[in-house]
Structures are given as C-alpha cells and as structure tokens.
C-alpha cells in the first residue's frame, strides 16, 4: 500500500477510536435511575499529605460538608512497609521525591454509582481502597503492581475504575464495587492521566516518564524515558494504538517542548484533545481526526518564578486543565506560576490571571458554571467563573489538596464519626 494511503488509513482508525459515542467530559457517571432521587451531588477534594478527603458542595458556596479519613489502616500499612526493605526504600523515595518531603496518602478518588463508598488511590501505600461513607471502614483493598498508585479514571457508567501503577508501567482496571481486577494493560514509562472515551469503549493513558531525576534541560530530554499515549480497548484491555507526541510536536516546529503529556482534556465531541507537557507554561491542541497538533498556546510567566527547572514540582510548570460543558472555554492551572485563567477556545485568548498558590488541578463545578482549582500551596479550593474569568470564592480544605472530582453521596449524608 502506498505510504499516503497508509497515513489516511491510520488517521481514519484513530478518528473511529475517539469519535464513538461521546464520553462524559467531567468523568461523572450518571446516577442509577432507581437511586437518583436519593443522591446528592458533591465534590471530593483529596488532601494528599494528611490522608483525608473533604466533601464540599458542588456549586453555589462550595461549603464543606464533611471530612473522611482515607487511611484508617495506616498503622497496619506502615508495619508492612517497615518490615520490607524494598517497600521501605520506595516509600521513603516517594516521600523525598514526588511527595516533596511528605507521604502521599491520596491521589485520586471517585464515588461508587450508589454513592455509598469512595474509591481512593493511595500513592505511598501502593494501593486502591474503597471506603464506606457511612462507617469509614475499608470495604476492599487492591495492591497495585509495583510500588506507587497514581491517577485514576471512572467509566461513564461508574462501574469500572482505571488506576495507573506508576512504577510498573501498568494500568489496572477494577470493578468499582468489589475491587476485582477486570484487566490491565502496559503503558509508557510512569503512567499518569487516564481518560475513558467513546462512551467507555476506550481508555487513553498518558505516560510522563521519569520526573524525579534532574536531567531537565531540553538537551537531556531523551533521558526521561519512553513517553507516549496508550489507547486500550476497555473491554479486551488490548492496546489498539499508541501516540508519541514527539513527532507531532516536531512537525509543528516545537522540538523544544517535552512530549510528556500531563493533564489532558477532550472537547465534548472528542474531536480535540488539549494537553499540558512538562516544563511548559501553556498547552497544545491535538486534532484526533487528522492526528496532528493544530495550535499551541503559550501563557504568561510569573516573573517571580525561577527558571531553574530542577526546582519545579515533578517537572510541572502548569498542571491542571478542564473544559466547560459547552466546550468553548478552557480552565488552566498555572502551577509554578501561581495563577489560574480561563481561556477562550476559539481564539485561545486568556482571561484575567487569578492569583492562586501552587494550583494543582482544575475541574468543573456541578452546574457547569465554574472552574474549581485546588490550591495546594494554600490548602483551599477556589472557584472561578467560566463566563467572566473572575474568582467567585475560596474554601479551606486539608493539607495539600490535589485532585478534585464530582461525586454523589446519599442525600442527608454526614461523615463517619472518625472523620
């Protein structure tokens, strides 16, 4: 077959893989019809360094409703770690590396479809657990392969959760109610973000490579490992395609940029993927049908941010990206530059730079009107109006908030006594 025909076929296959029925952009499964009347929409905020998750209102005043202890088994887990020299070495490595001198007790979390449990990935304990929202007890525990658990994603129907096992280059897919592994697939080095697409037919995984070494100059980029997007069939868990952004960035004329895809978000119709890369103050736009990068947006730098890349947290410069339900506005967390901003998707023009302390994530409020960022440097979450780009409110939470997710809990829910 002629090379041009092969290229067209390649693009057609990719378009088919992502243009199936649209996935829920915010990753919020629909509530079961029989339980919808008995559930309340909330937001989970994972406080990574103190091992708790705050439950806040999903819109309006974003007031805190309660707090959940996600490490009730801490003593038992630590005993296991301290009795195993290899586990201890990795545990301490996580503390001194990605944990910035702290243990990482909660990375990501979702609610079960019936709203009775929170499923949490715990990096330092290398596992995923299900926490009963009434009693605070652990329902099930799944130790991931390797020594660290990372980002998760929940399927649109809420029945499956995919978790990155960052030191074994594996994504595990679990039954959200039982913790039973349904399948797994291999990824590039250090799997990070996961996204279900095609109405739950595919899983996209972004690997970020080695972020704990100091080979951070562009000339040393090759020492960061194998970084690519892995697209897997969510039924067979077979890899159907990989996408290395290196060639696409080079073709766009940006050989200077890393190809380590960090937070990423699809438009509602999945025709465009927006993604951040290591060390860059901005983001790229990728057209899924043509398999090309179509635009790159550079955002303002904070003059107070030092240019020594080795001082930036886990190779991030900007880390956090969301899109509103209409698909016409993006929200960017400019982590090392200490601001967040709403960007018009048509023009890529940024709005006001809203001051924020090390914002680490960006998501969408329950009513779709606000971008909600976690300010890991100030222990609070802040809501920004998509329409005006202006700050709405800030709410105090626990130590070092990172992931923020829409969830549902039983109506009238109160936290367990220990929370």
mmCIF file of C-alpha atoms in Angstrom:
data_model
loop_
_atom_site.group_PDB
_atom_site.id
_atom_site.type_symbol
_atom_site.label_atom_id
_atom_site.label_comp_id
_atom_site.label_asym_id
_atom_site.label_seq_id
_atom_site.Cartn_x
_atom_site.Cartn_y
_atom_site.Cartn_z
ATOM 1 C CA UNK A 1 0.000 0.000 0.000
ATOM 2 C CA UNK A 2 1.246 3.474 -0.822
ATOM 3 C CA UNK A 3 2.588 5.493 2.139
ATOM 4 C CA UNK A 4 -0.045 8.218 1.717
ATOM 5 C CA UNK A 5 -2.824 5.615 1.716
ATOM 6 C CA UNK A 6 -1.398 4.083 4.876
ATOM 7 C CA UNK A 7 -1.369 7.507 6.517
ATOM 8 C CA UNK A 8 -5.009 8.058 5.572
ATOM 9 C CA UNK A 9 -5.965 4.652 6.947
ATOM 10 C CA UNK A 10 -4.047 5.389 10.151
ATOM 11 C CA UNK A 11 -5.914 8.652 10.624
ATOM 12 C CA UNK A 12 -9.265 7.014 9.922
ATOM 13 C CA UNK A 13 -8.639 4.329 12.533
ATOM 14 C CA UNK A 14 -7.757 6.945 15.145
ATOM 15 C CA UNK A 15 -10.825 9.011 14.309
ATOM 16 C CA UNK A 16 -13.029 5.941 14.675
ATOM 17 C CA UNK A 17 -11.451 5.161 18.021
ATOM 18 C CA UNK A 18 -12.339 8.517 19.528
ATOM 19 C CA UNK A 19 -15.477 9.558 17.683
ATOM 20 C CA UNK A 20 -17.741 6.859 19.007
ATOM 21 C CA UNK A 21 -20.486 7.921 21.436
ATOM 22 C CA UNK A 22 -19.217 10.879 23.496
ATOM 23 C CA UNK A 23 -17.810 10.336 26.962
ATOM 24 C CA UNK A 24 -18.740 12.434 29.961
ATOM 25 C CA UNK A 25 -16.115 15.190 29.827
ATOM 26 C CA UNK A 26 -16.023 15.665 33.570
ATOM 27 C CA UNK A 27 -15.838 11.930 34.256
ATOM 28 C CA UNK A 28 -19.086 11.865 36.235
ATOM 29 C CA UNK A 29 -21.145 8.694 35.756
ATOM 30 C CA UNK A 30 -24.902 9.082 35.609
ATOM 31 C CA UNK A 31 -26.655 8.190 38.848
ATOM 32 C CA UNK A 32 -28.611 4.904 38.728
ATOM 33 C CA UNK A 33 -32.215 5.696 37.871
ATOM 34 C CA UNK A 34 -33.505 3.864 40.940
ATOM 35 C CA UNK A 35 -31.231 5.832 43.282
ATOM 36 C CA UNK A 36 -31.088 9.221 41.609
ATOM 37 C CA UNK A 37 -33.709 10.718 43.911
ATOM 38 C CA UNK A 38 -31.751 9.650 46.977
ATOM 39 C CA UNK A 39 -28.348 11.032 45.992
ATOM 40 C CA UNK A 40 -26.762 14.438 46.472
ATOM 41 C CA UNK A 41 -24.138 15.817 44.120
ATOM 42 C CA UNK A 42 -20.926 16.925 45.855
ATOM 43 C CA UNK A 43 -17.229 17.319 45.205
ATOM 44 C CA UNK A 44 -14.460 15.179 46.665
ATOM 45 C CA UNK A 45 -11.192 17.008 47.427
ATOM 46 C CA UNK A 46 -8.188 14.787 48.095
ATOM 47 C CA UNK A 47 -5.835 16.177 50.745
ATOM 48 C CA UNK A 48 -2.715 14.306 49.757
ATOM 49 C CA UNK A 49 -0.408 14.967 52.669
ATOM 50 C CA UNK A 50 -2.797 14.418 55.571
ATOM 51 C CA UNK A 51 -4.660 11.404 54.176
ATOM 52 C CA UNK A 52 -8.146 12.885 54.178
ATOM 53 C CA UNK A 53 -10.766 13.840 51.634
ATOM 54 C CA UNK A 54 -13.069 16.789 52.108
ATOM 55 C CA UNK A 55 -16.612 16.661 50.796
ATOM 56 C CA UNK A 56 -17.848 20.063 49.630
ATOM 57 C CA UNK A 57 -20.876 21.442 47.817
ATOM 58 C CA UNK A 58 -20.528 21.039 44.050
ATOM 59 C CA UNK A 59 -21.709 24.585 43.257
ATOM 60 C CA UNK A 60 -23.011 27.728 44.956
ATOM 61 C CA UNK A 61 -20.921 28.498 48.025
ATOM 62 C CA UNK A 62 -18.880 25.257 47.795
ATOM 63 C CA UNK A 63 -19.196 24.912 51.575
ATOM 64 C CA UNK A 64 -17.523 21.972 53.285
ATOM 65 C CA UNK A 65 -19.958 19.208 54.262
ATOM 66 C CA UNK A 66 -17.606 16.761 55.946
ATOM 67 C CA UNK A 67 -14.214 15.081 56.016
ATOM 68 C CA UNK A 68 -13.267 11.435 55.510
ATOM 69 C CA UNK A 69 -10.186 9.633 56.801
ATOM 70 C CA UNK A 70 -8.880 7.611 53.836
ATOM 71 C CA UNK A 71 -6.042 5.931 55.754
ATOM 72 C CA UNK A 72 -7.880 4.201 58.662
ATOM 73 C CA UNK A 73 -5.446 1.298 58.215
ATOM 74 C CA UNK A 74 -2.339 3.489 58.416
ATOM 75 C CA UNK A 75 -0.711 1.597 61.300
ATOM 76 C CA UNK A 76 -1.096 -1.759 59.563
ATOM 77 C CA UNK A 77 0.222 -0.462 56.238
ATOM 78 C CA UNK A 78 3.239 1.175 57.863
ATOM 79 C CA UNK A 79 4.067 -2.012 59.761
ATOM 80 C CA UNK A 80 4.097 -3.947 56.478
ATOM 81 C CA UNK A 81 6.295 -1.328 54.824
ATOM 82 C CA UNK A 82 8.841 -1.082 57.618
ATOM 83 C CA UNK A 83 9.251 -4.868 57.663
ATOM 84 C CA UNK A 84 10.049 -4.968 53.923
ATOM 85 C CA UNK A 85 13.313 -3.235 52.939
ATOM 86 C CA UNK A 86 12.313 -2.845 49.278
ATOM 87 C CA UNK A 87 8.887 -1.401 50.081
ATOM 88 C CA UNK A 88 10.518 0.890 52.638
ATOM 89 C CA UNK A 89 13.010 2.179 50.084
ATOM 90 C CA UNK A 90 10.236 3.104 47.664
ATOM 91 C CA UNK A 91 8.078 4.538 50.461
ATOM 92 C CA UNK A 92 10.892 6.863 51.510
ATOM 93 C CA UNK A 93 11.669 7.632 47.867
ATOM 94 C CA UNK A 94 8.094 8.793 47.306
ATOM 95 C CA UNK A 95 8.351 10.982 50.395
ATOM 96 C CA UNK A 96 11.542 12.683 49.227
ATOM 97 C CA UNK A 97 10.612 12.773 45.540
ATOM 98 C CA UNK A 98 7.034 13.453 44.381
ATOM 99 C CA UNK A 99 5.888 13.989 47.973
ATOM 100 C CA UNK A 100 8.228 16.980 48.481
ATOM 101 C CA UNK A 101 9.171 15.655 51.927
ATOM 102 C CA UNK A 102 5.685 14.338 52.736
ATOM 103 C CA UNK A 103 3.948 10.982 52.418
ATOM 104 C CA UNK A 104 1.350 10.828 49.636
ATOM 105 C CA UNK A 105 -1.817 9.329 51.057
ATOM 106 C CA UNK A 106 -4.468 10.256 48.495
ATOM 107 C CA UNK A 107 -4.026 10.952 44.820
ATOM 108 C CA UNK A 108 -7.425 10.372 43.233
ATOM 109 C CA UNK A 109 -10.935 9.416 44.309
ATOM 110 C CA UNK A 110 -14.402 8.630 42.941
ATOM 111 C CA UNK A 111 -17.771 7.588 44.339
ATOM 112 C CA UNK A 112 -19.475 4.285 43.608
ATOM 113 C CA UNK A 113 -22.651 4.603 41.500
ATOM 114 C CA UNK A 114 -24.881 4.107 44.540
ATOM 115 C CA UNK A 115 -22.985 6.792 46.464
ATOM 116 C CA UNK A 116 -22.189 4.587 49.443
ATOM 117 C CA UNK A 117 -18.399 4.382 49.059
ATOM 118 C CA UNK A 118 -15.375 6.402 47.989
ATOM 119 C CA UNK A 119 -12.684 4.635 45.960
ATOM 120 C CA UNK A 120 -9.230 6.138 46.571
ATOM 121 C CA UNK A 121 -5.758 5.636 45.095
ATOM 122 C CA UNK A 122 -3.033 5.964 47.745
ATOM 123 C CA UNK A 123 0.457 6.536 46.271
ATOM 124 C CA UNK A 124 2.596 5.847 49.342
ATOM 125 C CA UNK A 125 0.656 2.672 50.158
ATOM 126 C CA UNK A 126 0.688 1.493 46.500
ATOM 127 C CA UNK A 127 -2.971 0.562 46.537
ATOM 128 C CA UNK A 128 -6.579 1.414 45.826
ATOM 129 C CA UNK A 129 -9.161 1.122 48.596
ATOM 130 C CA UNK A 130 -12.912 1.509 48.904
ATOM 131 C CA UNK A 131 -14.020 3.491 51.963
ATOM 132 C CA UNK A 132 -17.560 3.018 53.282
ATOM 133 C CA UNK A 133 -19.030 6.513 53.522
ATOM 134 C CA UNK A 134 -21.251 5.583 56.461
ATOM 135 C CA UNK A 135 -18.813 3.722 58.693
ATOM 136 C CA UNK A 136 -15.436 4.916 57.400
ATOM 137 C CA UNK A 137 -14.273 1.289 57.173
ATOM 138 C CA UNK A 138 -12.393 -0.211 54.245
ATOM 139 C CA UNK A 139 -14.617 -2.390 52.064
ATOM 140 C CA UNK A 140 -11.871 -3.716 49.807
ATOM 141 C CA UNK A 141 -8.212 -3.127 49.022
ATOM 142 C CA UNK A 142 -6.306 -3.727 45.774
ATOM 143 C CA UNK A 143 -2.481 -3.529 45.907
ATOM 144 C CA UNK A 144 -1.247 -2.260 42.543
ATOM 145 C CA UNK A 145 1.745 -3.792 40.812
ATOM 146 C CA UNK A 146 4.966 -2.046 41.704
ATOM 147 C CA UNK A 147 5.274 0.499 44.469
ATOM 148 C CA UNK A 148 3.074 3.529 43.716
ATOM 149 C CA UNK A 149 -0.554 4.219 42.721
ATOM 150 C CA UNK A 150 -1.401 7.391 40.816
ATOM 151 C CA UNK A 151 -4.197 8.964 38.736
ATOM 152 C CA UNK A 152 -7.494 7.170 38.195
ATOM 153 C CA UNK A 153 -10.483 7.454 35.863
ATOM 154 C CA UNK A 154 -14.006 6.126 36.217
ATOM 155 C CA UNK A 155 -16.019 4.717 33.317
ATOM 156 C CA UNK A 156 -19.077 6.715 32.195
ATOM 157 C CA UNK A 157 -21.415 4.128 33.751
ATOM 158 C CA UNK A 158 -19.485 4.282 37.022
ATOM 159 C CA UNK A 159 -18.807 0.542 37.218
ATOM 160 C CA UNK A 160 -15.085 0.448 36.451
ATOM 161 C CA UNK A 161 -12.113 2.405 37.697
ATOM 162 C CA UNK A 162 -8.737 2.563 35.945
ATOM 163 C CA UNK A 163 -5.649 3.290 38.031
ATOM 164 C CA UNK A 164 -2.069 3.981 36.980
ATOM 165 C CA UNK A 165 0.611 1.919 38.716
ATOM 166 C CA UNK A 166 3.406 4.343 38.068
ATOM 167 C CA UNK A 167 6.470 2.221 38.849
ATOM 168 C CA UNK A 168 5.332 -0.867 36.903
ATOM 169 C CA UNK A 169 4.130 0.935 33.757
ATOM 170 C CA UNK A 170 0.711 -0.665 34.099
ATOM 171 C CA UNK A 171 -2.915 0.436 34.210
ATOM 172 C CA UNK A 172 -5.218 -1.799 36.266
ATOM 173 C CA UNK A 173 -8.965 -1.735 35.600
ATOM 174 C CA UNK A 174 -11.070 -2.709 38.608
ATOM 175 C CA UNK A 175 -14.703 -3.423 39.381
ATOM 176 C CA UNK A 176 -15.583 -0.377 41.461
ATOM 177 C CA UNK A 177 -17.886 -2.329 43.822
ATOM 178 C CA UNK A 178 -15.672 -5.341 44.543
ATOM 179 C CA UNK A 179 -12.115 -4.268 43.704
ATOM 180 C CA UNK A 180 -11.723 -7.306 41.443
ATOM 181 C CA UNK A 181 -9.305 -6.738 38.590
ATOM 182 C CA UNK A 182 -11.100 -6.919 35.250
ATOM 183 C CA UNK A 183 -7.968 -6.438 33.172
ATOM 184 C CA UNK A 184 -4.776 -4.460 32.746
ATOM 185 C CA UNK A 185 -2.501 -3.124 30.023
ATOM 186 C CA UNK A 186 1.062 -1.888 29.664
ATOM 187 C CA UNK A 187 1.933 1.763 29.116
ATOM 188 C CA UNK A 188 4.900 4.019 28.606
ATOM 189 C CA UNK A 189 7.166 4.984 31.489
ATOM 190 C CA UNK A 190 5.368 6.383 34.547
ATOM 191 C CA UNK A 191 1.680 6.200 33.557
ATOM 192 C CA UNK A 192 -0.208 9.252 34.770
ATOM 193 C CA UNK A 193 -3.558 10.565 33.494
ATOM 194 C CA UNK A 194 -6.337 8.178 32.384
ATOM 195 C CA UNK A 195 -9.415 9.133 30.334
ATOM 196 C CA UNK A 196 -12.326 6.964 29.175
ATOM 197 C CA UNK A 197 -13.530 7.868 25.661
ATOM 198 C CA UNK A 198 -16.120 6.643 23.175
ATOM 199 C CA UNK A 199 -18.766 6.268 25.858
ATOM 200 C CA UNK A 200 -16.476 3.935 27.795
ATOM 201 C CA UNK A 201 -15.137 1.943 24.839
ATOM 202 C CA UNK A 202 -11.530 3.102 25.113
ATOM 203 C CA UNK A 203 -9.060 4.173 27.793
ATOM 204 C CA UNK A 204 -6.390 6.754 26.991
ATOM 205 C CA UNK A 205 -3.349 6.723 29.251
ATOM 206 C CA UNK A 206 -0.679 9.425 29.258
ATOM 207 C CA UNK A 207 2.800 8.446 30.469
ATOM 208 C CA UNK A 208 5.047 11.232 31.736
ATOM 209 C CA UNK A 209 8.398 9.483 32.023
ATOM 210 C CA UNK A 210 10.916 9.930 34.811
ATOM 211 C CA UNK A 211 10.138 13.148 36.707
ATOM 212 C CA UNK A 212 12.397 12.559 39.705
ATOM 213 C CA UNK A 213 15.764 12.993 38.052
ATOM 214 C CA UNK A 214 17.463 16.328 37.319
ATOM 215 C CA UNK A 215 18.023 15.754 33.603
ATOM 216 C CA UNK A 216 15.670 18.648 32.976
ATOM 217 C CA UNK A 217 17.329 20.671 30.226
ATOM 218 C CA UNK A 218 15.929 20.214 26.687
ATOM 219 C CA UNK A 219 19.206 18.621 25.574
ATOM 220 C CA UNK A 220 18.735 15.880 28.176
ATOM 221 C CA UNK A 221 15.120 15.163 27.309
ATOM 222 C CA UNK A 222 15.973 11.720 25.905
ATOM 223 C CA UNK A 223 16.949 10.629 29.417
ATOM 224 C CA UNK A 224 13.343 10.985 30.626
ATOM 225 C CA UNK A 225 12.247 7.603 29.268
ATOM 226 C CA UNK A 226 9.562 6.334 26.913
ATOM 227 C CA UNK A 227 6.628 8.751 26.999
ATOM 228 C CA UNK A 228 3.561 8.227 24.868
ATOM 229 C CA UNK A 229 -0.216 7.995 24.896
ATOM 230 C CA UNK A 230 -1.534 4.434 25.080
ATOM 231 C CA UNK A 231 -5.057 3.766 23.803
ATOM 232 C CA UNK A 232 -6.559 0.494 25.031
ATOM 233 C CA UNK A 233 -9.839 -1.262 24.313
ATOM 234 C CA UNK A 234 -11.797 -1.045 27.572
ATOM 235 C CA UNK A 235 -13.399 -4.469 27.025
ATOM 236 C CA UNK A 236 -10.420 -6.577 25.977
ATOM 237 C CA UNK A 237 -7.708 -4.374 27.550
ATOM 238 C CA UNK A 238 -5.649 -4.807 24.418
ATOM 239 C CA UNK A 239 -3.635 -1.812 23.239
ATOM 240 C CA UNK A 240 -5.120 -0.602 19.946
ATOM 241 C CA UNK A 241 -2.838 2.358 19.331
ATOM 242 C CA UNK A 242 -0.020 4.469 20.734
ATOM 243 C CA UNK A 243 0.598 8.135 20.016
ATOM 244 C CA UNK A 244 4.001 9.702 20.654
ATOM 245 C CA UNK A 245 3.653 13.471 20.634
ATOM 246 C CA UNK A 246 7.366 13.850 19.847
ATOM 247 C CA UNK A 247 6.838 13.565 16.093
ATOM 248 C CA UNK A 248 3.724 15.745 16.217
ATOM 249 C CA UNK A 249 5.466 18.478 18.216
ATOM 250 C CA UNK A 250 8.458 18.367 15.875
ATOM 251 C CA UNK A 251 6.178 18.684 12.844
ATOM 252 C CA UNK A 252 4.604 21.751 14.439
ATOM 253 C CA UNK A 253 8.034 23.291 14.912
ATOM 254 C CA UNK A 254 8.309 22.805 18.669
ATOM 255 C CA UNK A 255 11.245 20.448 19.110
ATOM 256 C CA UNK A 256 11.987 22.391 22.284
ATOM 257 C CA UNK A 257 8.901 21.059 24.082
ATOM 258 C CA UNK A 258 8.756 17.866 26.104
ATOM 259 C CA UNK A 259 6.477 15.106 24.820
ATOM 260 C CA UNK A 260 5.467 14.132 28.376
ATOM 261 C CA UNK A 261 1.685 14.623 28.272
ATOM 262 C CA UNK A 262 0.428 15.802 31.655
ATOM 263 C CA UNK A 263 -3.224 16.684 32.460
ATOM 264 C CA UNK A 264 -5.356 16.463 29.340
ATOM 265 C CA UNK A 265 -8.995 17.054 28.436
ATOM 266 C CA UNK A 266 -11.183 16.287 25.428
ATOM 267 C CA UNK A 267 -13.804 18.581 23.975
ATOM 268 C CA UNK A 268 -17.341 17.217 24.469
ATOM 269 C CA UNK A 269 -17.373 15.742 20.937
ATOM 270 C CA UNK A 270 -13.849 14.319 21.418
ATOM 271 C CA UNK A 271 -12.629 15.976 18.227
ATOM 272 C CA UNK A 272 -9.870 17.864 20.050
ATOM 273 C CA UNK A 273 -7.543 16.937 22.879
ATOM 274 C CA UNK A 274 -5.925 19.717 24.892
ATOM 275 C CA UNK A 275 -2.887 18.761 26.939
ATOM 276 C CA UNK A 276 -0.086 20.187 29.054
ATOM 277 C CA UNK A 277 3.511 18.972 28.847
ATOM 278 C CA UNK A 278 6.398 19.048 31.292
ATOM 279 C CA UNK A 279 8.195 22.364 31.843
ATOM 280 C CA UNK A 280 5.847 24.384 29.589
ATOM 281 C CA UNK A 281 3.727 27.399 30.527
ATOM 282 C CA UNK A 282 0.864 26.647 28.191
ATOM 283 C CA UNK A 283 -0.858 23.795 26.362
ATOM 284 C CA UNK A 284 -1.290 22.155 22.965
ATOM 285 C CA UNK A 285 -4.326 21.366 20.829
ATOM 286 C CA UNK A 286 -4.413 17.964 19.103
ATOM 287 C CA UNK A 287 -6.887 17.106 16.342
ATOM 288 C CA UNK A 288 -7.913 13.465 16.779
ATOM 289 C CA UNK A 289 -9.144 13.015 13.192
ATOM 290 C CA UNK A 290 -6.023 14.316 11.449
ATOM 291 C CA UNK A 291 -3.589 13.066 14.120
ATOM 292 C CA UNK A 292 -1.841 16.444 14.228
ATOM 293 C CA UNK A 293 -1.150 19.240 16.648
ATOM 294 C CA UNK A 294 -3.069 22.229 15.334
ATOM 295 C CA UNK A 295 -2.322 25.009 17.818
ATOM 296 C CA UNK A 296 -0.058 25.670 20.800
ATOM 297 C CA UNK A 297 -0.850 28.322 23.369
ATOM 298 C CA UNK A 298 1.886 29.956 25.450
ATOM 299 C CA UNK A 299 0.575 31.529 28.632
ATOM 300 C CA UNK A 300 2.205 34.310 30.672
ATOM 301 C CA UNK A 301 5.063 33.538 33.025
ATOM 302 C CA UNK A 302 5.148 34.767 36.580
ATOM 303 C CA UNK A 303 8.278 36.961 36.902
ATOM 304 C CA UNK A 304 8.731 35.619 40.426
ATOM 305 C CA UNK A 305 9.045 32.021 39.197
ATOM 306 C CA UNK A 306 12.671 30.948 38.933
ATOM 307 C CA UNK A 307 13.875 29.454 35.665
ATOM 308 C CA UNK A 308 15.754 26.559 37.290
ATOM 309 C CA UNK A 309 13.712 23.612 36.060
ATOM 310 C CA UNK A 310 15.047 21.326 38.770
ATOM 311 C CA UNK A 311 13.107 23.381 41.337
ATOM 312 C CA UNK A 312 9.740 22.850 39.638
ATOM 313 C CA UNK A 313 7.494 20.242 41.244
ATOM 314 C CA UNK A 314 7.737 16.895 39.445
ATOM 315 C CA UNK A 315 8.722 18.582 36.154
ATOM 316 C CA UNK A 316 5.469 20.531 36.113
ATOM 317 C CA UNK A 317 5.167 24.141 35.162
ATOM 318 C CA UNK A 318 1.419 24.077 34.546
ATOM 319 C CA UNK A 319 -0.624 21.149 35.889
ATOM 320 C CA UNK A 320 -4.407 21.191 35.669
ATOM 321 C CA UNK A 321 -6.813 21.570 32.759
ATOM 322 C CA UNK A 322 -10.597 21.422 32.328
ATOM 323 C CA UNK A 323 -13.218 22.358 29.730
ATOM 324 C CA UNK A 324 -16.714 23.683 30.379
ATOM 325 C CA UNK A 325 -19.784 21.671 29.270
ATOM 326 C CA UNK A 326 -20.355 23.939 26.250
ATOM 327 C CA UNK A 327 -16.815 23.200 25.103
ATOM 328 C CA UNK A 328 -15.962 26.849 24.421
ATOM 329 C CA UNK A 329 -13.835 27.643 27.488
ATOM 330 C CA UNK A 330 -10.746 26.019 28.966
ATOM 331 C CA UNK A 331 -9.511 26.489 32.513
ATOM 332 C CA UNK A 332 -5.774 26.255 33.173
ATOM 333 C CA UNK A 333 -3.977 25.776 36.479
ATOM 334 C CA UNK A 334 -0.604 27.514 36.125
ATOM 335 C CA UNK A 335 1.030 25.604 38.963
ATOM 336 C CA UNK A 336 4.529 27.057 39.257
ATOM 337 C CA UNK A 337 3.362 30.477 38.054
ATOM 338 C CA UNK A 338 0.781 30.774 40.867
ATOM 339 C CA UNK A 339 -2.335 31.633 38.905
ATOM 340 C CA UNK A 340 -5.281 30.143 37.049
ATOM 341 C CA UNK A 341 -7.006 31.514 33.994
ATOM 342 C CA UNK A 342 -9.969 30.835 31.717
ATOM 343 C CA UNK A 343 -9.051 30.624 28.025
ATOM 344 C CA UNK A 344 -11.453 31.186 25.115
ATOM 345 C CA UNK A 345 -11.166 28.048 22.989
ATOM 346 C CA UNK A 346 -11.903 29.768 19.677
ATOM 347 C CA UNK A 347 -9.249 32.470 19.998
ATOM 348 C CA UNK A 348 -7.022 30.921 22.709
ATOM 349 C CA UNK A 349 -7.043 34.315 24.395
ATOM 350 C CA UNK A 350 -6.622 34.065 28.162
ATOM 351 C CA UNK A 351 -8.794 35.951 30.618
ATOM 352 C CA UNK A 352 -7.793 37.520 33.933
ATOM 353 C CA UNK A 353 -4.922 35.823 35.746
ATOM 354 C CA UNK A 354 -6.479 34.772 39.050
ATOM 355 C CA UNK A 355 -3.847 34.601 41.769
ATOM 356 C CA UNK A 356 -3.547 31.101 43.264
ATOM 357 C CA UNK A 357 -0.945 29.314 45.385
ATOM 358 C CA UNK A 358 0.510 26.326 43.500
ATOM 359 C CA UNK A 359 -2.780 25.321 41.825
ATOM 360 C CA UNK A 360 -2.566 21.591 41.148
ATOM 361 C CA UNK A 361 -5.805 20.613 39.425
ATOM 362 C CA UNK A 362 -8.790 22.077 37.584
ATOM 363 C CA UNK A 363 -12.267 20.617 37.246
ATOM 364 C CA UNK A 364 -15.816 21.816 36.556
ATOM 365 C CA UNK A 365 -18.496 22.609 39.112
ATOM 366 C CA UNK A 366 -21.671 20.577 39.222
ATOM 367 C CA UNK A 367 -23.703 23.279 37.496
ATOM 368 C CA UNK A 368 -21.013 23.754 34.834
ATOM 369 C CA UNK A 369 -20.645 27.465 35.532
ATOM 370 C CA UNK A 370 -17.325 27.468 37.370
ATOM 371 C CA UNK A 371 -13.851 26.053 37.149
ATOM 372 C CA UNK A 372 -12.738 24.691 40.511
ATOM 373 C CA UNK A 373 -8.995 24.572 41.195
ATOM 374 C CA UNK A 374 -7.100 23.075 44.110
ATOM 375 C CA UNK A 375 -4.578 25.468 45.664
ATOM 376 C CA UNK A 376 -2.073 23.014 47.100
ATOM 377 C CA UNK A 377 0.106 25.800 48.465
ATOM 378 C CA UNK A 378 -2.717 27.429 50.431
ATOM 379 C CA UNK A 379 -4.861 24.402 51.438
ATOM 380 C CA UNK A 380 -8.025 25.619 49.758
ATOM 381 C CA UNK A 381 -10.112 25.213 46.630
ATOM 382 C CA UNK A 382 -11.109 28.222 44.550
ATOM 383 C CA UNK A 383 -13.989 28.617 42.099
ATOM 384 C CA UNK A 384 -13.581 30.800 39.004
ATOM 385 C CA UNK A 385 -16.483 31.895 36.804
ATOM 386 C CA UNK A 386 -16.170 30.489 33.275
ATOM 387 C CA UNK A 387 -18.128 33.427 31.836
ATOM 388 C CA UNK A 388 -16.118 36.268 33.374
ATOM 389 C CA UNK A 389 -12.850 34.599 34.352
ATOM 390 C CA UNK A 390 -13.182 36.174 37.794
ATOM 391 C CA UNK A 391 -12.808 34.465 41.164
ATOM 392 C CA UNK A 392 -16.066 33.518 42.868
ATOM 393 C CA UNK A 393 -14.960 32.140 46.221
ATOM 394 C CA UNK A 394 -12.333 30.114 48.088
ATOM 395 C CA UNK A 395 -12.974 27.384 50.670
ATOM 396 C CA UNK A 396 -10.426 25.996 53.185
ATOM 397 C CA UNK A 397 -9.684 22.259 52.941
ATOM 398 C CA UNK A 398 -6.970 19.906 54.239
ATOM 399 C CA UNK A 399 -3.218 19.658 53.748
ATOM 400 C CA UNK A 400 -2.067 19.860 50.105
ATOM 401 C CA UNK A 401 -5.275 19.374 48.094
ATOM 402 C CA UNK A 402 -4.712 17.913 44.652
ATOM 403 C CA UNK A 403 -7.424 16.017 42.767
ATOM 404 C CA UNK A 404 -10.983 17.404 42.845
ATOM 405 C CA UNK A 405 -13.786 15.199 41.499
ATOM 406 C CA UNK A 406 -17.559 15.468 41.144
ATOM 407 C CA UNK A 407 -19.278 12.691 43.102
ATOM 408 C CA UNK A 408 -22.613 11.671 44.564
ATOM 409 C CA UNK A 409 -23.390 10.688 48.144
ATOM 410 C CA UNK A 410 -26.658 9.752 49.830
ATOM 411 C CA UNK A 411 -28.997 12.671 50.461
ATOM 412 C CA UNK A 412 -28.598 13.848 54.047
ATOM 413 C CA UNK A 413 -25.149 12.266 54.275
ATOM 414 C CA UNK A 414 -22.994 13.084 57.289
ATOM 415 C CA UNK A 415 -19.364 11.974 57.668
ATOM 416 C CA UNK A 416 -18.365 8.917 59.718
ATOM 417 C CA UNK A 417 -17.720 9.694 63.379
ATOM 418 C CA UNK A 418 -13.955 9.328 62.926
ATOM 419 C CA UNK A 419 -13.979 11.875 60.050
#
